[in-house]
Coordinates of C-alpha atoms in Angstrom, one line a residue:
X1 CA 123.0 -36.4 -52.8
X2 CA 126.1 -36.9 -53.7
X3 CA 129.2 -39.8 -53.0
X4 CA 129.5 -38.9 -50.1
X5 CA 125.8 -38.7 -48.6
X6 CA 125.1 -42.4 -50.1
X7 CA 128.2 -44.4 -48.2
X8 CA 127.0 -42.4 -45.0
X9 CA 123.4 -43.6 -45.4
X10 CA 125.1 -47.6 -45.9
X11 CA 127.4 -47.2 -42.4
X12 CA 124.3 -45.8 -40.5
X13 CA 122.4 -48.6 -42.3
X14 CA 125.4 -50.9 -41.6
X15 CA 125.6 -49.7 -38.2
X16 CA 121.7 -49.8 -37.6
X17 CA 121.9 -53.2 -38.3
X18 CA 124.9 -54.3 -36.3
X19 CA 122.4 -53.4 -33.3
X20 CA 119.1 -54.6 -34.2
X21 CA 120.6 -58.5 -34.6
X22 CA 122.2 -58.0 -31.2
X23 CA 118.6 -56.4 -29.8
X24 CA 116.8 -59.3 -31.4
X25 CA 117.4 -61.8 -28.8
X26 CA 116.1 -59.3 -26.4
X27 CA 112.9 -58.1 -28.2
X28 CA 111.8 -62.0 -28.7
X29 CA 111.1 -62.6 -25.0
X30 CA 109.4 -59.3 -24.4
X31 CA 107.3 -59.4 -27.7
X32 CA 104.5 -57.3 -26.2
X33 CA 107.8 -54.6 -27.1
X34 CA 108.1 -51.5 -29.3
X35 CA 111.0 -51.5 -30.7
X36 CA 112.2 -47.8 -30.0
X37 CA 114.4 -46.1 -33.5
X38 CA 117.5 -44.7 -32.2
X39 CA 117.4 -40.7 -30.6
X40 CA 119.7 -39.3 -28.4
X41 CA 118.3 -39.4 -24.8
X42 CA 120.9 -36.0 -22.8
X43 CA 120.1 -36.8 -19.0
X44 CA 120.9 -33.8 -16.9
X45 CA 120.0 -33.4 -13.3
X46 CA 118.2 -32.6 -10.2
X47 CA 115.2 -33.0 -10.0
X48 CA 114.2 -33.5 -12.8
X49 CA 116.3 -36.1 -14.0
X50 CA 114.7 -37.7 -11.0
X51 CA 110.6 -36.9 -11.7
X52 CA 113.1 -38.2 -15.8
X53 CA 114.4 -41.6 -14.1
X54 CA 111.3 -42.1 -13.1
X55 CA 109.4 -41.6 -16.1
X56 CA 111.9 -44.3 -18.2
X57 CA 111.4 -46.8 -15.9
X58 CA 107.2 -46.9 -15.5
X59 CA 106.0 -45.0 -18.5
X60 CA 108.2 -46.0 -21.6
X61 CA 110.5 -49.2 -20.1
X62 CA 107.3 -51.3 -19.8
X63 CA 106.5 -51.0 -23.3
X64 CA 109.0 -50.2 -25.4
X65 CA 112.5 -51.8 -25.8
X66 CA 115.3 -48.6 -25.8
X67 CA 118.0 -49.8 -26.5
X68 CA 118.9 -48.5 -30.0
X69 CA 118.8 -44.8 -27.8
X70 CA 122.5 -43.7 -27.1
X71 CA 122.2 -42.1 -23.5
X72 CA 124.9 -38.8 -22.7
X73 CA 125.5 -36.9 -19.3
X74 CA 125.7 -33.8 -19.0
X75 CA 125.6 -33.6 -15.7
X76 CA 128.1 -30.9 -14.2
X77 CA 130.7 -33.7 -12.7
X78 CA 130.3 -35.4 -16.1
X79 CA 131.2 -32.4 -17.4
X80 CA 133.1 -31.8 -15.6
X81 CA 135.4 -35.2 -15.3
X82 CA 135.4 -35.1 -19.5
X83 CA 136.7 -31.8 -20.1
X84 CA 133.2 -31.2 -21.4
X85 CA 133.5 -33.8 -23.9
X86 CA 130.5 -35.3 -23.1
X87 CA 129.0 -32.5 -24.9
X88 CA 131.2 -32.0 -27.8
X89 CA 129.5 -35.8 -28.0
X90 CA 126.4 -34.9 -27.3
X91 CA 126.7 -32.8 -30.3
X92 CA 128.3 -35.0 -32.7
X93 CA 125.6 -38.6 -32.3
X94 CA 122.9 -35.5 -32.5
X95 CA 124.6 -34.7 -35.5
X96 CA 124.2 -37.9 -37.0
X97 CA 121.3 -38.9 -35.3
X98 CA 118.4 -36.4 -36.1
X99 CA 115.9 -36.6 -33.1
X100 CA 117.0 -35.8 -28.8
X101 CA 115.7 -35.2 -25.5
X102 CA 117.3 -33.1 -23.3
X103 CA 116.8 -32.9 -19.5
X104 CA 117.6 -29.6 -17.9
X105 CA 121.0 -29.6 -17.0
X106 CA 123.2 -27.6 -14.5
X107 CA 124.7 -24.0 -15.9
X108 CA 126.7 -23.5 -12.6
X109 CA 127.8 -20.3 -11.0
X110 CA 131.4 -20.1 -9.6
X111 CA 129.6 -20.6 -6.3
X112 CA 128.2 -23.3 -7.7
X113 CA 131.1 -24.9 -8.9
X114 CA 132.6 -24.6 -5.3
X115 CA 130.7 -26.2 -3.8
X116 CA 130.4 -29.5 -6.2
X117 CA 134.8 -29.3 -6.4
X118 CA 134.6 -28.5 -9.9
X119 CA 138.0 -27.5 -12.3
X120 CA 135.3 -24.9 -13.5
X121 CA 132.2 -22.7 -14.9
X122 CA 131.2 -24.7 -17.6
X123 CA 129.1 -22.3 -19.6
X124 CA 125.6 -23.4 -20.9
X125 CA 125.7 -26.1 -23.9
X126 CA 122.6 -24.7 -25.9
X127 CA 125.5 -22.8 -27.9
X128 CA 127.1 -25.5 -28.7
X129 CA 123.8 -27.5 -29.7
X130 CA 122.0 -24.6 -31.6
X131 CA 125.9 -24.7 -33.5
X132 CA 126.8 -28.6 -34.0
X133 CA 123.4 -28.2 -34.9
X134 CA 122.9 -25.7 -37.9
X135 CA 120.5 -24.3 -35.3
X136 CA 117.1 -22.3 -36.8
X137 CA 114.3 -21.4 -34.6
X138 CA 113.3 -22.7 -30.6
X139 CA 110.0 -23.1 -31.2
X140 CA 107.8 -22.5 -28.0
X141 CA 104.1 -23.7 -28.5
X142 CA 102.3 -23.6 -25.2
X143 CA 101.1 -27.2 -24.1
X144 CA 97.1 -27.8 -23.7
X145 CA 95.6 -31.0 -21.6
X146 CA 91.9 -30.6 -23.1
X147 CA 88.8 -29.9 -20.7
X148 CA 91.5 -28.1 -18.1
X149 CA 90.9 -24.4 -17.9
X150 CA 95.1 -22.8 -18.4
X151 CA 95.7 -19.0 -20.1
X152 CA 95.4 -19.6 -23.3
X153 CA 92.5 -21.1 -24.6
X154 CA 93.5 -22.3 -27.8
X155 CA 97.4 -22.9 -29.3
X156 CA 99.9 -20.3 -29.6
X157 CA 103.1 -20.9 -30.9
X158 CA 106.4 -19.0 -30.9
X159 CA 109.0 -19.0 -33.1
X160 CA 112.6 -17.6 -31.1
X161 CA 115.5 -17.3 -34.4
X162 CA 117.6 -19.6 -33.2
X163 CA 121.1 -17.7 -33.7
X164 CA 122.9 -14.4 -33.2
X165 CA 122.2 -11.2 -31.4
X166 CA 123.4 -10.9 -27.7
X167 CA 124.0 -14.2 -26.7
X168 CA 126.5 -14.5 -29.1
X169 CA 128.3 -10.9 -28.3
X170 CA 131.7 -9.9 -28.1
X171 CA 132.3 -6.7 -25.7
X172 CA 135.1 -5.3 -23.9
X173 CA 135.4 -2.3 -20.8
X174 CA 137.1 0.7 -22.2
X175 CA 138.3 4.0 -21.5
X176 CA 137.5 6.8 -23.6
X177 CA 138.9 7.4 -27.4
X178 CA 138.3 6.5 -31.1
X179 CA 136.0 2.5 -31.1
X180 CA 135.7 2.1 -35.1
X181 CA 134.2 -1.5 -36.1
X182 CA 135.4 -3.4 -39.1
X183 CA 134.0 -5.7 -41.5
X184 CA 136.4 -7.8 -43.9
X185 CA 135.1 -10.2 -46.8
X186 CA 136.8 -13.0 -48.0
X187 CA 137.5 -12.0 -50.7
X188 CA 140.2 -10.7 -50.5
X189 CA 138.9 -8.3 -54.0
X190 CA 135.7 -7.0 -52.1
X191 CA 136.6 -3.8 -50.1
X192 CA 137.4 -3.4 -46.6
X193 CA 134.0 -1.8 -44.8
X194 CA 134.1 0.4 -41.6
X195 CA 130.6 -1.1 -39.9
X196 CA 130.9 2.0 -37.3
X197 CA 133.2 4.3 -36.2
X198 CA 132.4 6.8 -32.7
X199 CA 134.6 8.6 -30.2
X200 CA 134.0 7.3 -26.7
X201 CA 133.8 10.1 -24.8
X202 CA 133.5 8.8 -20.5
X203 CA 136.4 7.3 -18.8
X204 CA 134.1 4.5 -18.8
X205 CA 132.3 2.7 -21.3
X206 CA 130.7 -1.5 -22.9
X207 CA 132.0 -1.0 -26.0
X208 CA 129.3 -4.0 -28.4
X209 CA 129.1 -6.0 -30.7
X210 CA 126.7 -9.2 -32.3
X211 CA 125.3 -9.5 -35.8
X212 CA 122.2 -11.3 -36.8
X213 CA 122.8 -13.6 -39.9
X214 CA 120.0 -14.4 -41.7
X215 CA 121.1 -17.3 -44.4
X216 CA 117.9 -19.6 -42.2
X217 CA 115.7 -16.7 -42.6
X218 CA 113.4 -18.3 -45.2
X219 CA 114.2 -21.5 -42.9
X220 CA 112.7 -19.9 -39.9
X221 CA 109.4 -18.7 -42.3
X222 CA 108.9 -22.4 -44.2
X223 CA 108.8 -23.7 -40.5
X224 CA 106.7 -21.3 -39.5
X225 CA 104.8 -20.7 -41.7
X226 CA 104.2 -24.3 -42.2
X227 CA 102.9 -25.0 -38.6
X228 CA 100.1 -21.6 -38.4
X229 CA 98.1 -22.8 -41.4
X230 CA 98.2 -27.0 -40.2
X231 CA 97.3 -25.3 -36.6
X232 CA 95.4 -23.0 -37.9
X233 CA 96.8 -19.8 -36.3
X234 CA 96.8 -16.7 -37.3
X235 CA 100.9 -15.5 -37.8
X236 CA 103.0 -12.5 -36.4
X237 CA 106.6 -10.8 -36.9
X238 CA 107.8 -9.0 -34.5
X239 CA 110.5 -6.5 -34.3
X240 CA 112.1 -3.0 -33.2
X241 CA 112.5 -2.4 -37.0
X242 CA 111.4 1.1 -36.5
X243 CA 114.0 2.2 -34.5
X244 CA 116.3 -1.0 -34.8
X245 CA 117.4 -0.4 -38.7
X246 CA 119.0 -2.9 -39.0
X247 CA 116.3 -5.4 -38.2
X248 CA 114.3 -4.8 -41.6
X249 CA 116.4 -8.3 -43.1
X250 CA 114.9 -9.8 -40.9
X251 CA 111.1 -9.0 -41.8
X252 CA 111.0 -8.9 -45.5
X253 CA 113.2 -12.2 -45.9
X254 CA 109.8 -13.6 -43.7
X255 CA 107.5 -11.5 -46.0
X256 CA 108.8 -12.5 -48.3
X257 CA 108.5 -16.1 -48.1
X258 CA 105.0 -15.7 -46.8
X259 CA 103.8 -13.5 -50.7
X260 CA 105.3 -16.5 -52.3
X261 CA 104.1 -19.6 -50.7
X262 CA 101.7 -19.3 -47.8
X263 CA 99.7 -15.4 -48.1
X264 CA 96.8 -17.5 -50.3
X265 CA 96.6 -20.5 -47.6
X266 CA 95.8 -17.8 -45.5
X267 CA 93.4 -16.1 -46.8
X268 CA 91.5 -18.7 -48.1
X269 CA 91.7 -19.9 -44.4
X270 CA 90.1 -17.0 -43.1
X271 CA 93.0 -16.9 -41.1
X272 CA 93.5 -13.4 -42.0
X273 CA 90.2 -11.5 -42.6
X274 CA 90.9 -8.9 -39.4
X275 CA 94.6 -8.3 -40.9
X276 CA 93.3 -7.1 -44.0
X277 CA 94.6 -10.2 -45.5
X278 CA 99.0 -9.7 -45.4
X279 CA 100.4 -10.5 -43.1
X280 CA 101.4 -8.5 -39.8
X281 CA 103.9 -7.1 -38.2
X282 CA 104.2 -6.5 -34.3
X283 CA 107.1 -3.7 -32.5
X284 CA 107.8 -5.8 -30.3
X285 CA 106.8 -3.1 -27.6
X286 CA 103.1 -4.0 -29.5
X287 CA 103.5 -8.0 -28.7
X288 CA 103.9 -7.7 -24.8
X289 CA 101.0 -6.2 -24.8
X290 CA 98.6 -8.7 -27.1
X291 CA 99.8 -11.3 -25.5
X292 CA 98.4 -10.6 -22.3
X293 CA 95.5 -9.1 -24.1
X294 CA 94.9 -12.4 -27.0
X295 CA 93.9 -14.6 -24.3
X296 CA 91.7 -16.6 -26.2
X297 CA 95.3 -17.6 -28.2
X298 CA 95.6 -18.3 -31.5
X299 CA 97.7 -16.1 -32.8
X300 CA 102.0 -17.3 -33.6
X301 CA 104.5 -15.3 -33.2
X302 CA 107.9 -15.3 -35.2
X303 CA 110.7 -12.5 -33.6
X304 CA 114.9 -12.4 -33.3
X305 CA 116.8 -14.6 -30.4
X306 CA 116.5 -11.7 -27.5
X307 CA 112.8 -10.9 -28.5
X308 CA 111.7 -14.5 -28.6
X309 CA 113.9 -15.5 -26.0
X310 CA 111.9 -12.7 -23.4
X311 CA 108.6 -12.8 -25.2
X312 CA 108.3 -16.4 -24.6
X313 CA 108.7 -15.7 -20.4
X314 CA 105.7 -14.1 -21.0
X315 CA 103.8 -16.0 -22.7
X316 CA 104.6 -18.9 -20.1
X317 CA 103.1 -16.6 -17.1
X318 CA 99.9 -16.1 -19.4
X319 CA 99.6 -19.5 -20.1
X320 CA 100.6 -20.6 -16.5
X321 CA 104.6 -20.8 -16.1
X322 CA 107.1 -22.4 -18.4
X323 CA 106.1 -25.8 -17.1
X324 CA 103.2 -25.5 -19.9
X325 CA 105.5 -24.4 -23.3
X326 CA 107.8 -25.7 -25.0
X327 CA 110.9 -25.8 -27.0
X328 CA 112.2 -27.3 -29.5
X329 CA 115.6 -26.5 -31.2
X330 CA 115.3 -27.4 -35.0
X331 CA 118.2 -27.9 -36.8
X332 CA 119.5 -29.0 -40.4
X333 CA 121.8 -31.7 -41.5
X334 CA 123.8 -30.5 -45.5
X335 CA 122.2 -33.0 -46.5
X336 CA 118.8 -30.8 -45.7
X337 CA 117.2 -34.0 -42.7
X338 CA 115.4 -31.5 -40.0
X339 CA 117.4 -32.1 -36.8
X340 CA 115.2 -31.7 -34.1
X341 CA 115.9 -31.6 -29.7
X342 CA 113.5 -31.8 -26.8
X343 CA 113.8 -30.6 -24.6
X344 CA 111.2 -28.4 -21.2
X345 CA 110.5 -24.8 -20.8
X346 CA 111.8 -24.6 -16.9
X347 CA 114.8 -26.3 -14.7
X348 CA 116.1 -28.7 -13.0
X349 CA 113.8 -27.2 -9.7
X350 CA 116.2 -27.5 -7.0
X351 CA 114.1 -26.1 -4.7
X352 CA 112.2 -29.6 -4.7
X353 CA 115.1 -31.6 -5.4
X354 CA 116.5 -30.3 -1.9
X355 CA 113.6 -31.7 -0.5
X356 CA 113.5 -34.7 -1.9
X357 CA 117.2 -34.8 -0.2
X358 CA 116.1 -34.1 3.2
X359 CA 112.9 -37.4 3.1
X360 CA 110.4 -34.1 2.3
X361 CA 107.3 -35.1 0.3
X362 CA 107.5 -33.6 -3.8
X363 CA 104.5 -32.9 -6.1
X364 CA 106.8 -32.8 -9.2
X365 CA 104.7 -32.0 -12.3
X366 CA 106.6 -34.1 -15.1
X367 CA 103.8 -32.6 -18.0
X368 CA 106.8 -30.5 -19.5
X369 CA 109.7 -33.4 -19.9
X370 CA 106.8 -36.0 -21.7
X371 CA 105.6 -34.2 -23.5
X372 CA 109.8 -32.8 -24.4
X373 CA 110.3 -37.0 -25.3
X374 CA 107.5 -37.6 -27.3
X375 CA 108.1 -35.1 -29.9
X376 CA 112.1 -37.4 -29.7
X377 CA 110.3 -40.4 -30.0
X378 CA 107.6 -38.6 -33.0
X379 CA 111.0 -37.2 -35.3
X380 CA 112.9 -40.5 -34.6
X381 CA 110.0 -42.4 -35.6
X382 CA 109.4 -40.5 -38.6
X383 CA 113.0 -40.0 -39.8
X384 CA 113.6 -44.1 -39.7
X385 CA 110.0 -44.5 -42.0
X386 CA 111.7 -41.7 -44.1
X387 CA 115.2 -44.6 -44.2
X388 CA 112.6 -47.4 -45.0
X389 CA 114.0 -50.4 -43.4
X390 CA 112.6 -52.8 -41.0
X391 CA 114.9 -52.4 -37.6
X392 CA 112.2 -50.6 -35.3
X393 CA 108.4 -50.2 -35.0
X394 CA 106.5 -48.3 -37.8
X395 CA 106.2 -44.6 -37.1
X396 CA 102.6 -45.2 -36.3
X397 CA 102.7 -47.7 -34.2
X398 CA 105.4 -45.4 -31.9
X399 CA 103.2 -42.1 -32.3
X400 CA 100.0 -45.4 -31.0
X401 CA 101.9 -45.6 -28.4
X402 CA 102.7 -41.5 -27.3
X403 CA 98.5 -40.8 -27.6
X404 CA 97.8 -43.3 -24.7
X405 CA 100.9 -41.8 -23.1
X406 CA 99.4 -37.9 -23.3
X407 CA 96.6 -39.3 -23.0
X408 CA 96.8 -41.2 -19.2
X409 CA 98.3 -38.0 -18.8
X410 CA 95.0 -35.9 -19.2
X411 CA 92.5 -38.1 -17.3
X412 CA 94.6 -38.3 -14.7
X413 CA 94.7 -34.9 -14.3
X414 CA 91.6 -34.2 -15.2
X415 CA 90.3 -36.9 -12.7
X416 CA 91.8 -34.4 -9.8
X417 CA 94.7 -36.8 -9.9
X418 CA 97.2 -34.8 -10.6
X419 CA 100.1 -32.9 -9.1
X420 CA 100.2 -29.9 -6.2
X421 CA 100.1 -27.5 -8.7
X422 CA 96.6 -28.3 -10.8
X423 CA 95.2 -30.2 -8.1
X424 CA 96.0 -29.0 -5.2
X425 CA 97.1 -29.9 -1.3
X426 CA 95.1 -33.4 -2.0
X427 CA 97.2 -34.0 -4.8
X428 CA 99.6 -36.5 -5.6
X429 CA 103.6 -36.2 -4.8
X430 CA 105.6 -36.5 -7.9
X431 CA 105.9 -40.4 -7.5
X432 CA 102.3 -41.3 -6.7
X433 CA 101.7 -39.5 -9.4
X434 CA 104.4 -41.6 -12.1
X435 CA 102.1 -44.4 -10.3
X436 CA 98.8 -43.8 -11.2
X437 CA 99.9 -42.0 -14.6
X438 CA 101.4 -45.9 -14.9
X439 CA 98.3 -47.8 -14.3
X440 CA 96.5 -46.3 -16.7
X441 CA 98.6 -46.3 -20.1
X442 CA 98.7 -49.8 -19.2
X443 CA 95.3 -50.0 -19.1
X444 CA 95.1 -48.1 -22.5
X445 CA 96.9 -49.9 -24.2
X446 CA 95.8 -53.2 -23.9
X447 CA 93.0 -52.2 -25.5
X448 CA 92.5 -53.3 -28.6
X449 CA 92.0 -50.9 -30.8
X450 CA 93.1 -48.1 -28.2
X451 CA 90.2 -45.7 -27.5
X452 CA 90.4 -44.1 -24.1
X453 CA 87.1 -42.4 -24.2
X454 CA 86.4 -45.7 -24.2
X455 CA 87.9 -47.2 -21.4
X456 CA 87.1 -43.8 -19.7
X457 CA 84.2 -41.5 -21.0
X458 CA 85.5 -38.2 -21.8
X459 CA 83.7 -35.3 -19.9
X460 CA 81.6 -32.6 -20.8
X461 CA 82.6 -29.5 -18.2
X462 CA 85.3 -28.5 -18.8
X463 CA 87.1 -28.1 -15.2
X464 CA 89.8 -24.5 -14.1
X465 CA 93.2 -25.5 -12.9
X466 CA 93.5 -22.1 -9.9
X467 CA 96.5 -20.5 -9.9
X468 CA 96.1 -20.3 -7.1
X469 CA 97.6 -24.3 -7.1
X470 CA 100.7 -23.0 -8.5
X471 CA 104.4 -24.0 -6.1
X472 CA 105.1 -20.6 -6.4
X473 CA 102.3 -18.8 -6.7
X474 CA 103.4 -15.4 -4.1
X475 CA 100.6 -12.6 -4.2
X476 CA 100.3 -10.0 -1.9
X477 CA 96.6 -10.0 -1.0
X478 CA 97.7 -6.5 0.6
X479 CA 98.2 -5.2 -2.2
X480 CA 94.7 -6.6 -4.5
X481 CA 92.6 -5.4 -1.1
X482 CA 94.8 -2.1 -2.0
X483 CA 94.0 -2.0 -6.1
X484 CA 90.4 -3.3 -4.9
X485 CA 89.4 -0.5 -3.5
X486 CA 91.1 2.1 -5.1
X487 CA 88.6 1.2 -8.6
X488 CA 86.0 1.0 -6.4
X489 CA 85.3 4.4 -6.2
X490 CA 82.0 4.5 -4.4
X491 CA 82.9 2.6 -1.8
X492 CA 80.3 -0.1 -2.2
X493 CA 82.1 -3.3 -2.0
X494 CA 82.8 -4.7 -5.3
X495 CA 83.4 -3.0 -9.4
X496 CA 80.6 -2.0 -11.3
X497 CA 81.3 -1.9 -15.4
X498 CA 82.3 1.3 -15.9
X499 CA 84.8 1.2 -12.4
X500 CA 86.5 -2.0 -14.4
X501 CA 86.7 -0.2 -17.6
X502 CA 88.6 2.0 -15.6
X503 CA 91.2 -0.6 -14.1
X504 CA 91.8 -2.6 -17.6
X505 CA 92.4 0.9 -18.8
X506 CA 95.1 2.6 -16.1
X507 CA 96.3 -1.1 -16.0
X508 CA 96.8 -0.6 -19.7
X509 CA 95.3 -4.1 -20.6
X510 CA 92.0 -3.4 -22.6
X511 CA 90.7 -4.8 -25.8
X512 CA 91.8 -2.4 -28.7
X513 CA 90.6 -2.0 -32.4
X514 CA 92.6 -1.0 -35.2
X515 CA 92.6 2.5 -35.3
X516 CA 91.5 4.0 -38.9
X517 CA 94.0 6.4 -40.4
X518 CA 97.0 5.3 -38.4
X519 CA 100.7 5.7 -40.5
X520 CA 102.7 4.1 -38.2
X521 CA 100.8 0.2 -38.4
X522 CA 102.7 -1.1 -36.7
X523 CA 102.6 0.5 -33.5
X524 CA 99.5 0.1 -33.6
X525 CA 97.3 -3.2 -31.9
X526 CA 95.7 -5.0 -34.5
X527 CA 92.8 -7.3 -33.6
X528 CA 92.2 -10.0 -31.6
X529 CA 92.5 -13.5 -33.5

């Protein structure tokens, strides 16, 4: 590192030394508490903020001193009062600290702007965060509870390129005329390039332009392939490059990194046995169908920004709901240190918040947010261990706590004491579930050495969590009966194998094997992992 990096680290160490000096009296009073390393905590609003307040008060603060955490309020009111300075402050802190947890936030509509009395409808904070943290990828993985059948049997990983594409598009409504897109290189010795020129013949058109930055795709590739290899997962790269020729570069970079650094390791692990020994490319259209078919899981996909957004929503629905997949933004500081921001994949859950305000019982499942705060705590501990200073608990100690917390949540669900989306009408309320996990966590942490299975022996049978328990479950049973009657061709009140095969073929969800002798292999459904 150069002199600026050395000075930066010295300044960071001095700041942390000051913080720990101020924290020692508290730590002495609560000797049993862990001392959390620095982390940025971004709070939001509505039901998720309420639930996370309970999580902090009952799961984390009784066991962990979090004085080193930096808190930033990204509620609409706070953003409005500070003219969005709080967002910039949070982004700056995240870049400095490197470990961030974020609650779901509201991006207000024009209607909400008026209801809340805001000066303006503040835009989504995501763009500022991805730019400020040099966003590379958004990792969205399925969350699993051992012993409970959700959707995919094994983990599914997804990398969504964090920059470029439609989300950063510029656009204008235009009429008849000539539309020219021109590139002016920073290097003035190079020629100006006309990227596209076309005639607009309609009176009413919308002109759109965006670009896909590719410099950080090698970082995305390394992150993706390392994770897949460690988890014994088969990787796939998803594009629409057969039609959108500009997407060829994404695939080429991913394949070059794979072939040079990972191919032999994946082959040795047997992960390419059903893929011809090569990294497979999937057309985005085919990927939408494979996600439905590959319910065993055990695969990973990497895609451009927009495709990744759409496909991960599909993964969430197949698995159970957005509350059961992660959403982690991965970026990188100029010195190479990884910046990781962890959040849930769902929103603020406004309907339950309004029910709460009316004084009604609610049953909100905080699993996604709890997994996010666990991830942020573990990453902050890993960064702190790299600095080799002793002003906080070690990574092993923090991981010990987060492991106990995760197992306490899982055991509570397994014992049939979950929220109603998992345990049905007899499930616990939001507050009851928080209290039940808190009691179990305290019991686990009191065991030395910690072993959840010793405290509560694991059960052998796998529990099925029926999907009809989900809060937003809304199946039209009349249509289901009509569909059944359509394929019960002999009218005997049951569907035999031939009738079932016809049904899944008609619906386009029949499992497929690789079709030999096809030139456009990209269009072919590859074998189920």
